[in-house]
């Protein structure tokens, strides 16, 4: 296996990782500030992708489609937060799991009712399609490079938001001591709605960006949701930094495992068995990674000590 | 209404329905009741960990599926007369339910011991997620396990046998499942009042105090988790026999979610909670599914209403006592 | 589930004619795979409507692509509704869950889509008829077409589950060249960047892939965007009418193999395409054609005998396959699976719509590899 191929695969792992980060960041933020497990986060990802596909089909503009994804997902987030989530903050995780599981069912069926059962069309814009040649001779799709760029920019933006702005200070304060900041005159209800909308918008953005190179269909959110949960658990729930490291770890493990495990097995067995056994083990690899991390550090890499 | 009467009424209803169906010659209603009884058994297993032990496991489908595969593997070997090779030993397959049940219980208890021993090092959300991760490992393993059908699963031509019964007759198979459910509920009822159950309850509410009186919360919870997994595994074997079929779908995380739904729908930690939850779920599936193509949305709305407005589930509503969690 | 009762000819029913034959259709009408089941159902009901028969009652139910739901529906239809014929299942794993026990209870099963190898070989059954194909067929045709085109170094990939493993085996059964690589991807995988990089580095002269549903959409879009220009070939499942619009330009020119295409030149097919479009406002897919053929086969056998009164005569009438298929010539092999031509098609654009055009015959009169193992 050539060095160039390995480098290209590392880029692929990186790209998968930063997109996961967009999902995981919202999830971990919502948990950190409100203490809420939101299984319906994948549905917001789906809402973003469908809104983007709808607007792209109507206007032909990819940028407008991205805006629509952000707005639609944030709006759905605000509705969900004010109607349902608000009543769940004081409940235990079990109620939250069940309520948001119910929301997944509702979102999926409503989307199917509105858009039908066939996958929708959404493509990257012409000015981002096709490959470029990187230094070292790697031919790599421009769009995927753009995804890496957007993911890193959002990560940087989130860091700046939480560290450098008044809203960020309130968010961090909300994570530490809810009662105190409420006593200091911060409208905690509005802060929660805002944080939830922000997380939802990030999920919607991820859905639209990834939807352009995948399939926009009902149920697209669930596999990503599970991966995003793996990410935030590895990183430590509530930690944005942990979500970033966890996302890259999961992205790289998933991508590189699929390539190198079959090669490893080929050293000890015949090629046909090796590809199958390798593929089986690689689909389990991120879950193995997660359980190893948790056995080693029961609250994740950057999680607060229990 | 007191909780004891709710439990008895639920059991009586589950028993009366198939007897009515037998008289009215509606064999499918018996099948539905059997399905409810088996799901109630699986949820009773989960309820021991979830309700009494306070351990929110999102990976109980692993035990459900292991039980199912115990049945599928043994019966498929009996069906083809090919012995099952376990390293140096060769074991013949079997179509006898008692043997299959023992294997299902032993295999799922062993899996629960391993998963529990590792997972109980964590708590809260981390526990939910690590059990989910273990469930997913079993799911992906079964999906690519070609020898036993992989994603396609394993199909059995005839239902396995039980001494003295013809399990192919729907009402007899129902009776068998109902008896097993009754035993499991009796066990759970005794457990709640036994010293072990009281200590477990205390470990959920105040682990530090349990530790202070010289008991290990870790060991108590591990024992509960193993018992819970074993009962759910037994239900898995019965479920596979009901469908004469087992597939990785039994191991999926949606299955784990469904089991939790059953418990919460009925009432967490309540003896009759899983039974009422399973009965309601099967009925909703049956009627809503017939009424609209988009029935999942309605199911979601009903679940949401129960979480938001009926804490303590149906049992909580009926007994007029709210939530039973500390 | 109470049931969505669809009468073949509602008007006739209303005038008092009693339904005499009950057919149960278990298919996927919700979730991600709903498009396939909806097409099967619509094709099937269209044929019934056109036949004008008022004595066939079809009970349609949604299996939500879950094997245990499918088994319960089959139990209900057999025990409560007392159907004589079952049909409709789209997926192999659901068929394996339902079919063996149903046919053992004396029910007839007509498969409009799935054809797992077990049911064609060792576990074949006199009451099981497959109207679509054996699962390997389209992949075998892809292998044969690769030979005809002169490909000598293929890179092949499929998901890591039984149908995926069968797909690669099927391709290799006919393909005579070398393999540049062989990959099993994860079931439900949505990102293929890593696989595409391997394809680029492998030096292959052709790529064969079997990735049904959303997986195929993702792969084709990403492949087109990667700038790799090695020709791609695959079975029709990733290029059917429902999916093509979501793939768009990325599929243009790709060769795929199918036993049916909307431009097969015979009067039955032309009438089918036209009436389907008039009735439902969209072009039919191969699944719709399979549903349509299944219903016409059923009707042709019902003309001869009633399954509950004379199952042997009904079975013989099914074996004769005396109906006008949208595929032209159609007959059953000894294991009740089709013997038929399989075509190579190319994706083209007609106006705004992406569709397929036949470019040649990949395999003529193909039966299947498992018929010998079937002792019927």
Coordinates of C-alpha atoms in Angstrom, one line a residue, chain C residues 131-318:
Chain C
X131 CA -41.6 -14.5 -10.7
X132 CA -38.7 -12.1 -10.6
X133 CA -35.2 -13.8 -10.6
X134 CA -32.9 -15.9 -8.5
X135 CA -30.8 -13.4 -6.5
X136 CA -27.6 -14.2 -8.3
X137 CA -29.0 -13.6 -11.8
X138 CA -28.4 -9.9 -12.4
X139 CA -24.9 -10.2 -11.0
X140 CA -24.1 -13.2 -13.2
X141 CA -25.3 -11.1 -16.2
X142 CA -23.0 -8.3 -15.1
X143 CA -20.1 -10.8 -15.1
X144 CA -21.1 -12.0 -18.5
X145 CA -21.4 -8.5 -19.9
X146 CA -17.9 -7.6 -18.5
X147 CA -16.5 -10.5 -20.6
X148 CA -18.4 -9.3 -23.7
X149 CA -17.0 -5.8 -23.2
X150 CA -13.5 -7.1 -22.8
X151 CA -12.9 -6.1 -19.2
X152 CA -10.0 -8.2 -17.7
X153 CA -9.3 -6.6 -14.3
X154 CA -12.4 -5.9 -12.2
X155 CA -12.6 -4.3 -8.8
X156 CA -15.7 -5.7 -7.0
X157 CA -17.5 -4.5 -3.9
X158 CA -20.7 -5.3 -2.0
X159 CA -22.0 -5.0 1.6
X160 CA -21.0 -7.6 4.1
X161 CA -24.2 -9.6 4.3
X162 CA -25.6 -12.7 2.6
X163 CA -27.0 -11.0 -0.5
X164 CA -23.8 -9.0 -0.9
X165 CA -21.7 -12.2 -0.6
X166 CA -24.0 -13.9 -3.2
X167 CA -23.6 -10.9 -5.5
X168 CA -19.8 -11.1 -5.6
X169 CA -20.0 -14.9 -6.0
X170 CA -22.6 -14.5 -8.8
X171 CA -20.3 -12.0 -10.7
X172 CA -17.3 -14.3 -10.4
X173 CA -19.3 -17.3 -11.6
X174 CA -19.4 -15.8 -15.1
X175 CA -16.6 -13.2 -15.1
X176 CA -13.4 -14.7 -16.6
X177 CA -10.8 -11.9 -16.0
X178 CA -8.6 -11.0 -13.1
X179 CA -9.7 -9.3 -9.8
X180 CA -8.0 -6.0 -9.0
X181 CA -9.6 -6.0 -5.6
X182 CA -12.5 -7.4 -3.6
X183 CA -14.1 -5.4 -0.8
X184 CA -17.0 -6.0 1.6
X185 CA -18.4 -2.7 2.9
X186 CA -20.5 -2.2 6.0
X187 CA -24.3 -2.7 5.6
X188 CA -25.9 0.7 5.5
X189 CA -22.6 2.5 4.9
X190 CA -23.0 6.0 3.5
X191 CA -19.5 7.2 2.8
X192 CA -17.3 5.4 0.2
X193 CA -14.4 7.7 0.0
X194 CA -12.0 5.1 1.4
X195 CA -13.2 2.4 -1.1
X196 CA -13.0 4.9 -4.0
X197 CA -9.4 5.7 -3.1
X198 CA -8.6 2.0 -3.2
X199 CA -10.3 1.6 -6.6
X200 CA -8.2 4.5 -7.9
X201 CA -5.0 2.9 -6.6
X202 CA -5.8 -0.6 -7.8
X203 CA -5.2 -0.2 -11.5
X204 CA -8.6 -1.9 -12.3
X205 CA -10.2 -1.5 -15.8
X206 CA -13.8 -1.9 -14.4
X207 CA -15.8 -1.7 -11.2
X208 CA -18.6 -4.0 -10.3
X209 CA -20.7 -3.0 -7.3
X210 CA -23.9 -4.2 -5.6
X211 CA -25.2 -1.5 -3.2
X212 CA -28.9 -1.5 -3.0
X213 CA -31.0 1.6 -2.0
X214 CA -29.4 4.6 -0.4
X215 CA -26.0 2.9 -0.4
X216 CA -25.9 2.9 -4.2
X217 CA -27.0 6.6 -4.4
X218 CA -24.2 7.6 -2.1
X219 CA -21.6 5.5 -3.9
X220 CA -22.5 6.8 -7.4
X221 CA -22.5 10.4 -6.3
X222 CA -19.2 10.2 -4.6
X223 CA -17.7 8.1 -7.4
X224 CA -18.7 10.7 -10.0
X225 CA -17.3 13.5 -7.8
X226 CA -14.0 11.8 -7.2
X227 CA -12.9 12.1 -10.9
X228 CA -12.1 8.4 -11.1
X229 CA -13.1 7.4 -14.7
X230 CA -13.0 3.6 -14.6
X231 CA -16.2 2.3 -16.1
X232 CA -18.8 1.0 -13.6
X233 CA -21.3 -1.9 -13.9
X234 CA -23.9 -3.1 -11.5
X235 CA -27.3 -4.8 -11.2
X236 CA -30.5 -2.8 -11.9
X237 CA -31.2 -2.3 -8.2
X238 CA -29.1 0.8 -8.0
X239 CA -30.6 2.2 -11.2
X240 CA -34.3 1.7 -11.0
X241 CA -36.7 4.4 -11.8
X242 CA -37.2 5.5 -8.2
X243 CA -33.5 5.9 -7.4
X244 CA -32.2 7.4 -10.6
X245 CA -33.8 10.8 -10.1
X246 CA -32.0 11.1 -6.7
X247 CA -28.6 10.1 -8.3
X248 CA -29.0 12.5 -11.2
X249 CA -26.1 13.2 -13.6
X250 CA -23.7 10.9 -11.7
X251 CA -25.4 7.8 -13.2
X252 CA -25.5 8.9 -16.8
X253 CA -23.9 6.3 -19.1
X254 CA -23.5 3.7 -16.4
X255 CA -24.2 0.1 -17.6
X256 CA -26.6 -2.0 -15.5
X257 CA -28.2 -5.4 -15.9
X258 CA -31.9 -6.1 -15.7
X259 CA -34.4 -8.7 -16.8
X260 CA -36.8 -5.9 -17.6
X261 CA -36.6 -2.4 -19.1
X262 CA -39.3 0.0 -20.2
X263 CA -38.1 -0.2 -23.8
X264 CA -38.4 -4.0 -24.2
X265 CA -40.3 -4.2 -27.4
X266 CA -43.5 -6.1 -27.0
X267 CA -47.2 -5.0 -26.8
X268 CA -47.7 -6.1 -23.2
X269 CA -44.8 -4.0 -22.0
X270 CA -45.8 -1.0 -24.1
X271 CA -49.3 -1.1 -22.7
X272 CA -48.0 -1.7 -19.2
X273 CA -45.7 1.3 -19.2
X274 CA -48.4 3.6 -20.7
X275 CA -51.1 2.5 -18.3
X276 CA -48.9 2.6 -15.2
X277 CA -47.9 6.1 -16.1
X278 CA -51.5 7.1 -16.7
X279 CA -52.6 5.6 -13.4
X280 CA -49.9 6.7 -11.0
X281 CA -48.2 9.6 -12.8
X282 CA -44.7 8.2 -12.8
X283 CA -42.6 5.8 -14.8
X284 CA -42.7 2.2 -13.7
X285 CA -39.6 0.6 -12.2
X286 CA -38.5 -3.0 -12.5
X287 CA -40.3 -3.7 -9.2
X288 CA -43.5 -2.5 -10.6
X289 CA -43.1 -4.7 -13.7
X290 CA -42.5 -7.7 -11.3
X291 CA -45.6 -6.9 -9.4
X292 CA -47.5 -6.6 -12.6
X293 CA -46.2 -10.0 -13.9
X294 CA -46.9 -11.7 -10.6
X295 CA -50.5 -10.7 -10.7
X296 CA -50.9 -11.7 -14.3
X297 CA -49.4 -15.1 -13.6
X298 CA -51.8 -15.5 -10.7
X299 CA -54.8 -14.6 -12.8
X300 CA -53.7 -17.0 -15.6
X301 CA -53.7 -19.9 -13.1
X302 CA -57.0 -18.8 -11.4
X303 CA -58.6 -19.1 -14.9
X304 CA -57.7 -22.8 -14.8
X305 CA -58.3 -23.9 -11.2
X306 CA -59.2 -22.7 -7.7
X307 CA -56.2 -23.2 -5.3
X308 CA -58.4 -24.3 -2.4
X309 CA -60.4 -26.8 -4.4
X310 CA -57.8 -28.3 -6.7
X311 CA -54.3 -27.2 -5.6
X312 CA -52.6 -29.7 -8.0
X313 CA -54.3 -28.2 -11.0
X314 CA -53.6 -24.7 -9.8
X315 CA -49.9 -25.6 -9.3
X316 CA -49.8 -27.1 -12.8
X317 CA -51.3 -23.9 -14.2
X318 CA -48.7 -21.8 -12.5

